[in-house]
Coordinates of C-alpha atoms and ligand atoms in Angstrom, one line a residue:
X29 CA -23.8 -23.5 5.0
X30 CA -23.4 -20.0 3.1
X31 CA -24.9 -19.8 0.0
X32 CA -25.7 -16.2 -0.1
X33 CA -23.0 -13.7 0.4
X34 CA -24.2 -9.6 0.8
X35 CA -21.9 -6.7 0.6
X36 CA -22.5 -3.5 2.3
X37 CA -20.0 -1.1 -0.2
X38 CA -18.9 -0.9 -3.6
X39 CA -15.5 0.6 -3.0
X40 CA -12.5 -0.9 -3.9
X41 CA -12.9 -2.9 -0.9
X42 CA -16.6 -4.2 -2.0
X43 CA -15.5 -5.0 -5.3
X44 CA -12.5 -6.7 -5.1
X45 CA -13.9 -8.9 -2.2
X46 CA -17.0 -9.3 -4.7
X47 CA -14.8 -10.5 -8.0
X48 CA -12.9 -12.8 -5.1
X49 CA -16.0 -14.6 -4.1
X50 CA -17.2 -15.3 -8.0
X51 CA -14.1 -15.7 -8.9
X52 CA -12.6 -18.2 -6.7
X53 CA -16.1 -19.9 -5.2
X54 CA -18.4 -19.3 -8.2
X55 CA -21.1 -21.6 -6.4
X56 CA -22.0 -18.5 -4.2
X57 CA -24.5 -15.8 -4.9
X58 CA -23.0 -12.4 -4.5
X59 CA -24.9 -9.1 -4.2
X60 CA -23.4 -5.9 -3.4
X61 CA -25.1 -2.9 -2.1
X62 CA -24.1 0.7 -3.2
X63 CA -25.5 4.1 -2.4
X64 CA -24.6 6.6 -5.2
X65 CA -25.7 9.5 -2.5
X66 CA -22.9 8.2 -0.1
X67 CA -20.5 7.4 -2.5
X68 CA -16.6 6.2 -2.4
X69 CA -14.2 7.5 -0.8
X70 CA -12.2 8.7 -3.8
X71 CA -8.2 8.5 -2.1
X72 CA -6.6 5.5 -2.5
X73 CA -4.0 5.4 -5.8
X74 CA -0.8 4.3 -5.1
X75 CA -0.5 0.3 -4.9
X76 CA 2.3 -2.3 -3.5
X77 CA 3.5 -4.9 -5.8
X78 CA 0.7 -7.0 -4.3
X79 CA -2.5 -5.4 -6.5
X80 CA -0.9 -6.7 -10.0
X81 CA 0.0 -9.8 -8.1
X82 CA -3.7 -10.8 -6.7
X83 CA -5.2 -8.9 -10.1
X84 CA -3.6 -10.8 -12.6
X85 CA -1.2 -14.6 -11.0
X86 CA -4.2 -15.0 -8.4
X87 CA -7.9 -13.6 -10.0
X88 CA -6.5 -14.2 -13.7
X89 CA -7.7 -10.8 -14.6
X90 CA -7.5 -10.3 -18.6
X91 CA -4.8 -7.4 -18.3
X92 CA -5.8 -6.2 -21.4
X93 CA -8.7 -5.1 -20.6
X94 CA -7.5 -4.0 -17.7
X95 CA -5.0 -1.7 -18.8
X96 CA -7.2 -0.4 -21.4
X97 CA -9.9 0.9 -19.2
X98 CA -8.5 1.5 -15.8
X99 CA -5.1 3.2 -17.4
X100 CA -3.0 2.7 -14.2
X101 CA 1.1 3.5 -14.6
X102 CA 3.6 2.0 -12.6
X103 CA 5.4 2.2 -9.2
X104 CA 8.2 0.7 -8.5
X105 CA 8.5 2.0 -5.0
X106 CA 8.9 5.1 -3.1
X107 CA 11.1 8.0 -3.2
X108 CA 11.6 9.2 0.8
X109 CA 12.7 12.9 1.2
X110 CA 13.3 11.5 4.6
X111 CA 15.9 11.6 7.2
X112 CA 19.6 13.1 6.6
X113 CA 20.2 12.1 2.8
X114 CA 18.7 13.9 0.2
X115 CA 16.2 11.4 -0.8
X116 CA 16.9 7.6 -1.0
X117 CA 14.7 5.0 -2.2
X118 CA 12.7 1.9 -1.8
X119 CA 12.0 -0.2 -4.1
X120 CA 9.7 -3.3 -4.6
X121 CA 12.7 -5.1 -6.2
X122 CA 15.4 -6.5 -3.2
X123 CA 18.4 -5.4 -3.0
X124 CA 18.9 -5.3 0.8
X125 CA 18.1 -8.6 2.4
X126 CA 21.0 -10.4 0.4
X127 CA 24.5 -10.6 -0.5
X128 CA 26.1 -10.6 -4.0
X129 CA 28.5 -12.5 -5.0
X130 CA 32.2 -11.6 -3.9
X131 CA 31.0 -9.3 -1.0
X132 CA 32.1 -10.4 2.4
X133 CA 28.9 -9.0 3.9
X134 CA 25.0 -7.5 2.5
X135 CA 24.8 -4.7 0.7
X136 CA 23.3 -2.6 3.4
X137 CA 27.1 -2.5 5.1
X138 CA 28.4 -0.8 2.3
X139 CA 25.5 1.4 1.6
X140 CA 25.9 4.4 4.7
X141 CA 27.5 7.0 2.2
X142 CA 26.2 5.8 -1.0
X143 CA 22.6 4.0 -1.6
X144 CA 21.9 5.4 -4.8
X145 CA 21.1 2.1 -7.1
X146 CA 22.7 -0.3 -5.9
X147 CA 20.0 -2.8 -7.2
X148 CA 18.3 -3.1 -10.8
X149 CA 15.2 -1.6 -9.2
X150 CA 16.0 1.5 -7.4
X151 CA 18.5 2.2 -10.5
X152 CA 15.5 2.7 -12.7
X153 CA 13.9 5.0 -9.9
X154 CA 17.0 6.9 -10.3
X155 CA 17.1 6.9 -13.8
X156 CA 13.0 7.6 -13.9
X157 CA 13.2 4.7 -16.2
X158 CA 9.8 2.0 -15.7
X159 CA 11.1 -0.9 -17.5
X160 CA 14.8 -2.0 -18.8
X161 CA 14.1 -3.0 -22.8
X162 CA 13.1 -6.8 -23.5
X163 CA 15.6 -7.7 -25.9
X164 CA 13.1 -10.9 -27.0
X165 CA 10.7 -9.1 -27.8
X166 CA 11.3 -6.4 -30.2
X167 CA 12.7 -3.8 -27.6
X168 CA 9.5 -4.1 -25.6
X169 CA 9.1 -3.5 -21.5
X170 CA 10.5 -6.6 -19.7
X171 CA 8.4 -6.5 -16.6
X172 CA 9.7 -8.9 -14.0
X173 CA 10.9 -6.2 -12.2
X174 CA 8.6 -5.8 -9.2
X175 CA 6.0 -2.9 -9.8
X176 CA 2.5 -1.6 -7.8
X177 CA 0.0 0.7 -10.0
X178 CA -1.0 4.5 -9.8
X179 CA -4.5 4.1 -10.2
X180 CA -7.2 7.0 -10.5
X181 CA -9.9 5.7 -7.6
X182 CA -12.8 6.2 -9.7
X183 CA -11.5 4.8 -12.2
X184 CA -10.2 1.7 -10.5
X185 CA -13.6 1.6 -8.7
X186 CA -15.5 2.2 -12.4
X187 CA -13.0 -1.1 -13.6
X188 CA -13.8 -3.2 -10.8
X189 CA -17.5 -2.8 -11.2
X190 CA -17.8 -3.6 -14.8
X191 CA -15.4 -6.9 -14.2
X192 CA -18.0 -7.8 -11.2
X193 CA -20.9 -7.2 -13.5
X194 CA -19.6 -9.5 -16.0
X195 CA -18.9 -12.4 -13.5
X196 CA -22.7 -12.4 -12.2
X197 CA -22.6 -10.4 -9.2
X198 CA -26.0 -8.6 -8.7
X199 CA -25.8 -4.7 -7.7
X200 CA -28.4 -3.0 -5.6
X201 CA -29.0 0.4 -5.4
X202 CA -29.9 1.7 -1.2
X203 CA -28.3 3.5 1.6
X204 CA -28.4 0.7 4.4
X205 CA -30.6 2.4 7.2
X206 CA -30.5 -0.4 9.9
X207 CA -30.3 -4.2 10.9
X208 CA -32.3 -6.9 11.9
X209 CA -30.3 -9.0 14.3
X210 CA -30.8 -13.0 14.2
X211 CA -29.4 -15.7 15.6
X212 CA -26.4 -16.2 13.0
X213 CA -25.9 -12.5 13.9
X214 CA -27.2 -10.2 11.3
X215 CA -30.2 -11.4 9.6
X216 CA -30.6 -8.9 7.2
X217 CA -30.3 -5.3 6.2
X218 CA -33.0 -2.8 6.0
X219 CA -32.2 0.1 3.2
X220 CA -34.0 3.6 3.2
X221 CA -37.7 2.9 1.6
X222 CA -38.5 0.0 3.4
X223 CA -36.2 -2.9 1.6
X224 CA -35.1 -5.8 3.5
X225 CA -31.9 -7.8 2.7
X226 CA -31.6 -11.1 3.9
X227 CA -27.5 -13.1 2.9
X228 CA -26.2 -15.9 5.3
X229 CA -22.7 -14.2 5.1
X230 CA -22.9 -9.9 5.2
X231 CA -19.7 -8.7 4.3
X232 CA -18.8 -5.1 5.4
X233 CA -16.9 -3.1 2.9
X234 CA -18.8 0.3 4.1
X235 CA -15.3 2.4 4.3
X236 CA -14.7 4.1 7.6
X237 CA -18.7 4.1 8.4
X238 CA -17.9 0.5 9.6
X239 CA -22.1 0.4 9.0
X240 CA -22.3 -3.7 10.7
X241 CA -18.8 -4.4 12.4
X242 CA -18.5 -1.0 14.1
X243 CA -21.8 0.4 14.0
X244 CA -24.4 -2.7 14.7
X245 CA -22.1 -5.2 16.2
X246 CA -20.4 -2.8 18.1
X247 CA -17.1 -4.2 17.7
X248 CA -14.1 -2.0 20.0
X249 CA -12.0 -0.2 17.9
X250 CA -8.0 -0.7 19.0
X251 CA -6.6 2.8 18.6
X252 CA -2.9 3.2 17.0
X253 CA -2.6 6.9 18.1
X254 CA 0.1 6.4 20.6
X255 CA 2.4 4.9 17.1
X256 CA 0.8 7.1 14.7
X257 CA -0.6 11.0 15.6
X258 CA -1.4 11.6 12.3
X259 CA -5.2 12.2 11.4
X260 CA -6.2 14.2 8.6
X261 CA -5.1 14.9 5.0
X262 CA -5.3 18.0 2.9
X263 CA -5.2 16.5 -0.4
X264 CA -4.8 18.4 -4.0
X265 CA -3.5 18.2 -7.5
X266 CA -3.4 19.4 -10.7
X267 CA -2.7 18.2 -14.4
X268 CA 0.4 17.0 -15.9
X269 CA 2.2 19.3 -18.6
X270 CA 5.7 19.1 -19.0
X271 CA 6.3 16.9 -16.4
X272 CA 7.7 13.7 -17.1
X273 CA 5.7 10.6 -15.3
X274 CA 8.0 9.0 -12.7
X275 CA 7.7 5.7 -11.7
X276 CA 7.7 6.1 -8.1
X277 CA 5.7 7.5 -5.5
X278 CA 7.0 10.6 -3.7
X279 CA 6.9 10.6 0.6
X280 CA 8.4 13.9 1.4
X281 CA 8.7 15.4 5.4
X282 CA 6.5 18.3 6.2
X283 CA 6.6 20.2 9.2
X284 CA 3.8 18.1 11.2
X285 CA 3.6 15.1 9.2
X286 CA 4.4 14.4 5.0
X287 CA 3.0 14.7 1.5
X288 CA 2.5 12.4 -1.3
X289 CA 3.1 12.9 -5.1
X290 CA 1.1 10.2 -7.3
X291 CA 2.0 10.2 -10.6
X292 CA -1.4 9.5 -12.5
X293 CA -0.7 9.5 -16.5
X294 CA -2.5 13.0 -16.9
X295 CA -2.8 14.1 -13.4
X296 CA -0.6 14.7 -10.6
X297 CA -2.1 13.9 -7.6
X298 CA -0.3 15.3 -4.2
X299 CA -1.8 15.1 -0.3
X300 CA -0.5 16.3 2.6
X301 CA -0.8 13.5 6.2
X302 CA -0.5 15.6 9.1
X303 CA -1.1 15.9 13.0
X304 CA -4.2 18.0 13.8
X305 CA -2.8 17.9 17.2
X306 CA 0.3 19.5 15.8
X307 CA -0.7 22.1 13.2
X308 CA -4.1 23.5 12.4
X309 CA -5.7 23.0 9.3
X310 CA -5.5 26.4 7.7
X311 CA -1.5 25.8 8.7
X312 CA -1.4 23.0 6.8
X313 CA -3.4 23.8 3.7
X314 CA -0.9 27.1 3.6
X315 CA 2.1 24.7 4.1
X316 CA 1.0 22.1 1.4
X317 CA -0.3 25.4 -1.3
X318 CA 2.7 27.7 -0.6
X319 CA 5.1 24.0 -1.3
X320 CA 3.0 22.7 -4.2
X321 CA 1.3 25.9 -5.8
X322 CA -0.5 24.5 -8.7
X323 CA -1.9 22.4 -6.9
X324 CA -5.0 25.0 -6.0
X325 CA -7.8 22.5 -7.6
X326 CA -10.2 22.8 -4.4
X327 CA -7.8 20.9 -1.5
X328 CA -9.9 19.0 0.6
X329 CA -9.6 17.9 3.9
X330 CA -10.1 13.8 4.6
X331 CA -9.9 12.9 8.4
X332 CA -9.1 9.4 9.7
X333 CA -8.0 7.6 12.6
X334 CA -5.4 4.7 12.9
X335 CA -6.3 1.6 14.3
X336 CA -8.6 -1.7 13.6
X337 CA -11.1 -3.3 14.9
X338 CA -10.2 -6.0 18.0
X339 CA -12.2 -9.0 15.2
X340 CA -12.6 -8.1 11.9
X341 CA -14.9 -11.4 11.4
X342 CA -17.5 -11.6 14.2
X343 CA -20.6 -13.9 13.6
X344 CA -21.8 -13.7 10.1
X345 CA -19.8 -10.5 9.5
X346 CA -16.9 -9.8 7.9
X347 CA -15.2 -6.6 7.6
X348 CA -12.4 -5.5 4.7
X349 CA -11.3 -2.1 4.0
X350 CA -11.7 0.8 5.5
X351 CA -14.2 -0.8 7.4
X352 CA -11.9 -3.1 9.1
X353 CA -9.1 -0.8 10.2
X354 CA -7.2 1.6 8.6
X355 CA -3.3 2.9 8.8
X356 CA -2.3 6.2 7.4
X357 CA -1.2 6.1 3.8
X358 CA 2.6 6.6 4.3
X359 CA 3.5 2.9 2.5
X360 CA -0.1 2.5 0.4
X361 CA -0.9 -0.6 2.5
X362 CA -4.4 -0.2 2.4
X363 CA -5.1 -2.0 -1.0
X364 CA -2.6 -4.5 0.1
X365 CA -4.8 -5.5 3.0
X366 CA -7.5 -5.5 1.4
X367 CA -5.8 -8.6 -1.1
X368 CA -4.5 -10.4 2.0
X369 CA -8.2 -10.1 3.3
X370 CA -9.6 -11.5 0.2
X371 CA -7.2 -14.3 -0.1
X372 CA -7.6 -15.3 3.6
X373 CA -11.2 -15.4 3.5
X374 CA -11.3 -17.5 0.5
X375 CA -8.8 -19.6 2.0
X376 CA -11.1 -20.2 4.7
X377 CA -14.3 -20.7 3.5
X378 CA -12.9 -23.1 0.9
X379 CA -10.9 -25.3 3.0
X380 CA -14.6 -25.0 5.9
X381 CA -16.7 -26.1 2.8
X382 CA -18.4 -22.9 3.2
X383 CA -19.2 -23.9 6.7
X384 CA -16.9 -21.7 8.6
X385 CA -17.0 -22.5 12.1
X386 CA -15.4 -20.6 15.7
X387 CA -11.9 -21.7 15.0
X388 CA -11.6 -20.5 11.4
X389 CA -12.9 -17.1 12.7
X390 CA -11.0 -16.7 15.0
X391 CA -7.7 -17.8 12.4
X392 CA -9.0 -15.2 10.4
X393 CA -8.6 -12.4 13.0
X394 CA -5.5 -13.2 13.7
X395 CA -4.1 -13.1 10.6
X396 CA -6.2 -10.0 9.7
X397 CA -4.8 -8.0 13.1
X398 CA -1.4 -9.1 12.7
X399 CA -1.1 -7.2 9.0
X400 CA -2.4 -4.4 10.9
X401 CA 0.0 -4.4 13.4
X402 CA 2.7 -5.0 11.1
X403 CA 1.6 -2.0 9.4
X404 CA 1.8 -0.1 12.3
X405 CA 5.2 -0.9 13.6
X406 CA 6.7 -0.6 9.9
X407 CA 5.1 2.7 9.9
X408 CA 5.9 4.2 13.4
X409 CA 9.9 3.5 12.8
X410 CA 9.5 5.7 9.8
X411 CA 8.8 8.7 12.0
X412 CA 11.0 7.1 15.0
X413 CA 13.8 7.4 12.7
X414 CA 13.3 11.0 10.5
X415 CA 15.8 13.1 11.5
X416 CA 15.4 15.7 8.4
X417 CA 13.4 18.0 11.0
X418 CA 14.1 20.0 13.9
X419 CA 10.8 21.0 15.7
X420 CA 8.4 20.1 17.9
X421 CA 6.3 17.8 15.9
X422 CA 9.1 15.5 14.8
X423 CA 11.1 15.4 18.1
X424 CA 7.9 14.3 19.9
X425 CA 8.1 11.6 16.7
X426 CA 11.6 10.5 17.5
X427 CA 10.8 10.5 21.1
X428 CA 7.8 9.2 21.8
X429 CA 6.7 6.9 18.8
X430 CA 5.6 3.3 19.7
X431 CA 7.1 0.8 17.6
X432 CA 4.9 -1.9 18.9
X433 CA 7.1 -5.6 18.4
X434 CA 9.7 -4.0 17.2
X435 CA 12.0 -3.9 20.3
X436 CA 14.2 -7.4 19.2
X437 CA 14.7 -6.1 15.3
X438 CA 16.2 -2.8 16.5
X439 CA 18.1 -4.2 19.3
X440 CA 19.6 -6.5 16.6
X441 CA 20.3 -4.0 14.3
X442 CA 22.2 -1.4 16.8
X443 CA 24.3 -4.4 18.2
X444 CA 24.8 -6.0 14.1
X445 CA 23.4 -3.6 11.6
X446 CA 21.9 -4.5 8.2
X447 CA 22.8 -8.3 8.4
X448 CA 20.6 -10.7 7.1
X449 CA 20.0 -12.5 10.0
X450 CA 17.8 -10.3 11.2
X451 CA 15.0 -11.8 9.6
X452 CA 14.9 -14.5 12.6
X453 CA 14.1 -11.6 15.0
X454 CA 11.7 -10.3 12.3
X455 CA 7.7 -9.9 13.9
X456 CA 5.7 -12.7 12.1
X457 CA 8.4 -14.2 10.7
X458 CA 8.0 -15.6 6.8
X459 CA 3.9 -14.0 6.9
X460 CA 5.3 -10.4 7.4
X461 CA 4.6 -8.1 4.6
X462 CA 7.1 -6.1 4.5
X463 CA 10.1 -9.0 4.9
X464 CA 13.5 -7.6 6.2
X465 CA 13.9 -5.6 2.9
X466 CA 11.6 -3.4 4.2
X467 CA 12.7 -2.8 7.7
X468 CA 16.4 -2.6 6.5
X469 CA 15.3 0.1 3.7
X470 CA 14.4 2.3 6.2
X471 CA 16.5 2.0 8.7
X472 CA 19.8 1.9 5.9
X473 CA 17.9 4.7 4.6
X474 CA 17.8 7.0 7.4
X475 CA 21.1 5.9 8.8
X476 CA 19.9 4.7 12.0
X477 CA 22.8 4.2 14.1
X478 CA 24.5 1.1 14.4
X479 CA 27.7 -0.5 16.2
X480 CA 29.3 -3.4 13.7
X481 CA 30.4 -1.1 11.2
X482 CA 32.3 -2.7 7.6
X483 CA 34.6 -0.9 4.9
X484 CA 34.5 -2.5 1.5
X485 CA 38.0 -4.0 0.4
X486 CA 39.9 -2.4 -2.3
X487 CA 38.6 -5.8 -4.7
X488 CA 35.1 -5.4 -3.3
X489 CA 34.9 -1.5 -4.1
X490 CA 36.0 -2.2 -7.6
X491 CA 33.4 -4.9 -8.1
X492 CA 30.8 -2.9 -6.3
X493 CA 31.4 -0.1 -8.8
X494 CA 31.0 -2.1 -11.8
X495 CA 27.9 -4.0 -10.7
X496 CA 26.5 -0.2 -9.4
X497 CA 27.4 1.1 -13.3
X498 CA 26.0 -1.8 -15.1
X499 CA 22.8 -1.1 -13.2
X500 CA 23.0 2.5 -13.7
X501 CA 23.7 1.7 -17.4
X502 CA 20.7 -0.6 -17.9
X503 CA 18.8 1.9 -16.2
X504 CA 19.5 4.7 -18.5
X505 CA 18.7 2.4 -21.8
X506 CA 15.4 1.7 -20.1
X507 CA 11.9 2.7 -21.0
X508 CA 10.1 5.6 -19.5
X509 CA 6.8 4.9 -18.7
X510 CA 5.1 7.2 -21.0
X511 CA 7.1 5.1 -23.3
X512 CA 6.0 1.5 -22.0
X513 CA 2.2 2.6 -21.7
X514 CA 2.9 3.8 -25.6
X515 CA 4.2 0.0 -26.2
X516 CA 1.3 -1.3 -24.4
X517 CA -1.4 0.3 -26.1
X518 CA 0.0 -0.6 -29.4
X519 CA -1.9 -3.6 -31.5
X520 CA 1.3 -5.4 -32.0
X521 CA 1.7 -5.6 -28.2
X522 CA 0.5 -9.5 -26.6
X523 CA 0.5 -9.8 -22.9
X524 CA 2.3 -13.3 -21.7
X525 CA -1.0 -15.8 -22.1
X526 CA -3.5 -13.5 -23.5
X527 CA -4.5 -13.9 -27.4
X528 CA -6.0 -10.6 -27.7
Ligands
LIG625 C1 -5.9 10.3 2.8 C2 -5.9 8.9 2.4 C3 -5.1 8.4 1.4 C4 -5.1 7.0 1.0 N1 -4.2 6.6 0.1 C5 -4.1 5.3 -0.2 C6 -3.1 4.7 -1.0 O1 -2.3 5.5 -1.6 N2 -3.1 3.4 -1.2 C7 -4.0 2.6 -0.7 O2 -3.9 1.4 -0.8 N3 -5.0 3.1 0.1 C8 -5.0 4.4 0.4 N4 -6.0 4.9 1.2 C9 -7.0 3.9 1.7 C10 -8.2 3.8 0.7 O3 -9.2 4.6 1.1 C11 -8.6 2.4 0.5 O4 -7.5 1.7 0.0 C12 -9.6 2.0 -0.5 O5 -10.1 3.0 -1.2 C13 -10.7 1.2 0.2 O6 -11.8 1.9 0.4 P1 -13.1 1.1 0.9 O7 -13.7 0.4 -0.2 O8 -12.9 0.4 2.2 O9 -14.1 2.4 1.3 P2 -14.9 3.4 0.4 O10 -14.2 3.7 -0.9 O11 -15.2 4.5 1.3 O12 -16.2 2.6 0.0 C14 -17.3 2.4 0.9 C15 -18.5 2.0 0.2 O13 -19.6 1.7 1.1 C16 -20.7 2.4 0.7 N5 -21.5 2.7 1.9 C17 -21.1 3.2 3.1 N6 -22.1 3.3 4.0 C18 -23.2 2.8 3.3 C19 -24.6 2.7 3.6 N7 -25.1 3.0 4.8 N8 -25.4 2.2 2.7 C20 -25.0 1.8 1.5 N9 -23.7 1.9 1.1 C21 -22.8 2.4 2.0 C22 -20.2 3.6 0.0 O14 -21.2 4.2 -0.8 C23 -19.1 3.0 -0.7 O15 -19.6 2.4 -1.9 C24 -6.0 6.2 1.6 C25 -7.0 6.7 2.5 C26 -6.9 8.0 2.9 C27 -7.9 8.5 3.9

């Protein structure tokens, strides 16, 4: 039976799997090793609609305090300077996988000339509106439309920590050196200066250094370079002046790969995802300076590699995070994982009595691989699909990109298009992340071609008007979000359930 839980890492990774484990099973010990000379990774800002989700409905974080001290903003999706529109956009909010009232067919059909907001959500992104005005509540920002956070790493991490320090978990300060190996699997870990940790469950949350999974255990790593080439960003940024804070992430194609815009409160943070194969470093520091040049604050070069590991849980070892797998930052999965890892894991050990045994492992793999390879695919048919560039880079993209288990979706949609029934040809069915909304958003997006074409009937166009204005309408009244975090902050303002 576990009792003792230890974890290698306090990242993002580490700490949210640490508040998890108090949180939810407050029987167990946790302890959670940090070396301030290896430190965290420091990338990692942009959010799905998942992080408030877990944070807030699932770990009952106080958002108050929250808020105050980890100062995120919101995202309500991205902004893709992708493929032959100008931009088009992808919100958290659906708008793709249905069908209104009065409209023969879903809206994708009638979106191929026009996908400017035809839903509540991606209205607001046009508008650069957060939040249409509560009308209950004194003019206020009515938030159930679905948002992620921008959030500052350090600050996030800085957050995390203090909420883990005040739910009991102990922190000690050690580079992990080595393991002793027993027969659970690890018996303990061995820091620099002689200390010996002993846990029955080690969880590894040591970023990319994979210190126990990869490293002592050995685990093979499954590579995703023949679905995604990119390896390295060159990643910059520089503070906000005049510019307002839009509440959307920016994906915009570059010439071997794409760049990022997260739009911290005070800081603009941008990054550039490209194919060493494909461009050199120098080239694509030049590329990313000469098309963002304020952003000359010391750009520094991050390398990864796609993939995960074949088990994430092997033994007494658990990995989450970077440590597990990782898939380039093009939809800002990462921290999404990392909640569906959490969430599993508690899931497990709960319903094992903390007495997880072969088959629960083995459950928890496959559930853990399948988000990674649904990340993959969802990612690869972005660069399948980019038509925006002409050169080398991006024709080898269109030509050559893997998009894993997504042969029956795409041979649906050229035959059918964006119909809704596509969902039943959908890899991992109701468990996939991204649902249909997400495949059709790219592939409406980037007008991928498709054979069952539909006009809108002189009643439906009128009616599609209207409902496009009154979105466009509410979306203009909205609040910005310099003007909701200004709400937020004020003493008047109460979130739903809290008392102070
Ligand atoms: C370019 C780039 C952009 C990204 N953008 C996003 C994004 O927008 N959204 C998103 O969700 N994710 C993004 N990510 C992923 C992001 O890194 C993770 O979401 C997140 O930060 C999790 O990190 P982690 O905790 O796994 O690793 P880390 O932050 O690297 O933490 C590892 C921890 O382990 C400790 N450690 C390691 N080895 C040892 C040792 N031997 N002894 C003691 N301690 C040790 C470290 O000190 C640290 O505390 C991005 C990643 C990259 C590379």
């Amino acid at each position: 039976m576990i009792h003792n839980v230890l974890i290698l890492g306090a990242g993002s990774a580490g700490l949210l799997a640490a508040i998890s484990l108090r949180k939810m099973l407050p029987a167990l010990a946790v302890s959670v090793v940090r070396s301030s000379d290896i430190g965290v990774i420091g990338v990692g800002e942009g959010t799905t609609n998942s992080m408030p989700a877990f944070l807030f409905d699932h770990l009952k974080l106080n958002r108050s305090r929250f808020y105050a001290q980890a100062e995120p903003t919101w995202k309500l999706g991205i902004r893709f300077l992708w493929g032959p529109r100008d931009y088009f956009d992808y919100p958290f909010a659906f708008q793709l996988s249905g069908k209104w009232p009065y409209y023969s067919r879903p809206s994708g059909y009638y979106s191929d000339e026009d996908f400017h907001g035809i839903g509540l959500g991606s209205a607001l992104m046009e508008a650069g509106n957060a939040f249409p005005r509560n009308a209950g509540a004194g003019g206020g920002p009515d938030m159930s439309v679905p948002f992620g956070f921008h959030i500052e790493n350090v600050k996030f991490v800085e957050t995390l920590e203090s909420i883990a320090q005040a739910l009991g978990v102990t922190f000690v300060e050690g580079t992990v050196s080595g393991t002793e190996r027993g027969p659970a699997g690890i018996a303990a870990l061995l820091l620099e200066g002689g200390r010996r940790l002993e846990a029955d469950l080690f969880v590894d949350c040591s970023g990319f250094r994979s210190e126990l999974l990869g490293r002592a255990l050995g685990e093979e790593f499954v590579d995703y370079r023949r679905s995604l080439f990119c390896d390295r960003a060159v990643i910059g940024g520089w503070e906000r002046t005049t510019e307002k804070i839009l509440p959307y992430t920016t994906a915009e194609t570059m010439e071997a790969g794409w760049a990022w815009q997260i739009e911290h409160e005070h800081h603009i943070n941008r990054g550039y995802v490209y194919c060493s194969q494909a461009i050199s470093d120098e080239a694509a520091r030049e590329e990313f300076l000469r098309k963002n040049p304020k952003a000359l604050q010391s750009p520094r070069v991050v390398k990864f590699r796609s993939g995960r590991y074949r088990r994430v849980w092997v033994d007494n070892v658990v990995a989450i995070g970077n440590s597990a797998g990782f898939v380039e930052p093009l939809e800002a999965t990462a921290l999404m994982t990392v909640t569906r890892q959490c969430k599993n894991l508690i899931l497990l050990l709960e319903d094992a009595g903390l007495r997880p045994n072969a088959a629960l492992r083995d459950l928890y793999n496959k559930l853990s691989s399948e988000t990674f390879d649904d990340t993959r695919d969802f990612l690869a048919l972005h660069y399948k699909f980019n038509t925006r560039l002409d050169n080398a880079f991006w024709r080898q993209c269109r030509e050559e990109t893997e998009v894993g288990a997504l042969g029956a979706l795409l041979d649906f949609f050229h035959e059918n298009g964006p119909s809704c029934l596509a969902s039943l040809v959908l890899p991992s069915q109701d468990r996939n992340v991204f649902s249909l909304e997400g495949y059709l958003a790219i592939l409406v997006g980037n007008r991928a071609p498709y054979k069952a074409r539909c006009q809108l009937t002189d009643i439906e166009r009128v009616t599609w008007d209207h409902m496009c204005t009154t979105f466009r309408t509410q979306a203009e009244q909205a609040l910005s979000v310099a003007e909701s975090l200004s709400v937020i902050r004020s003493p008047l303002w109460r979130w739903k359930g809290e008392t102070s």
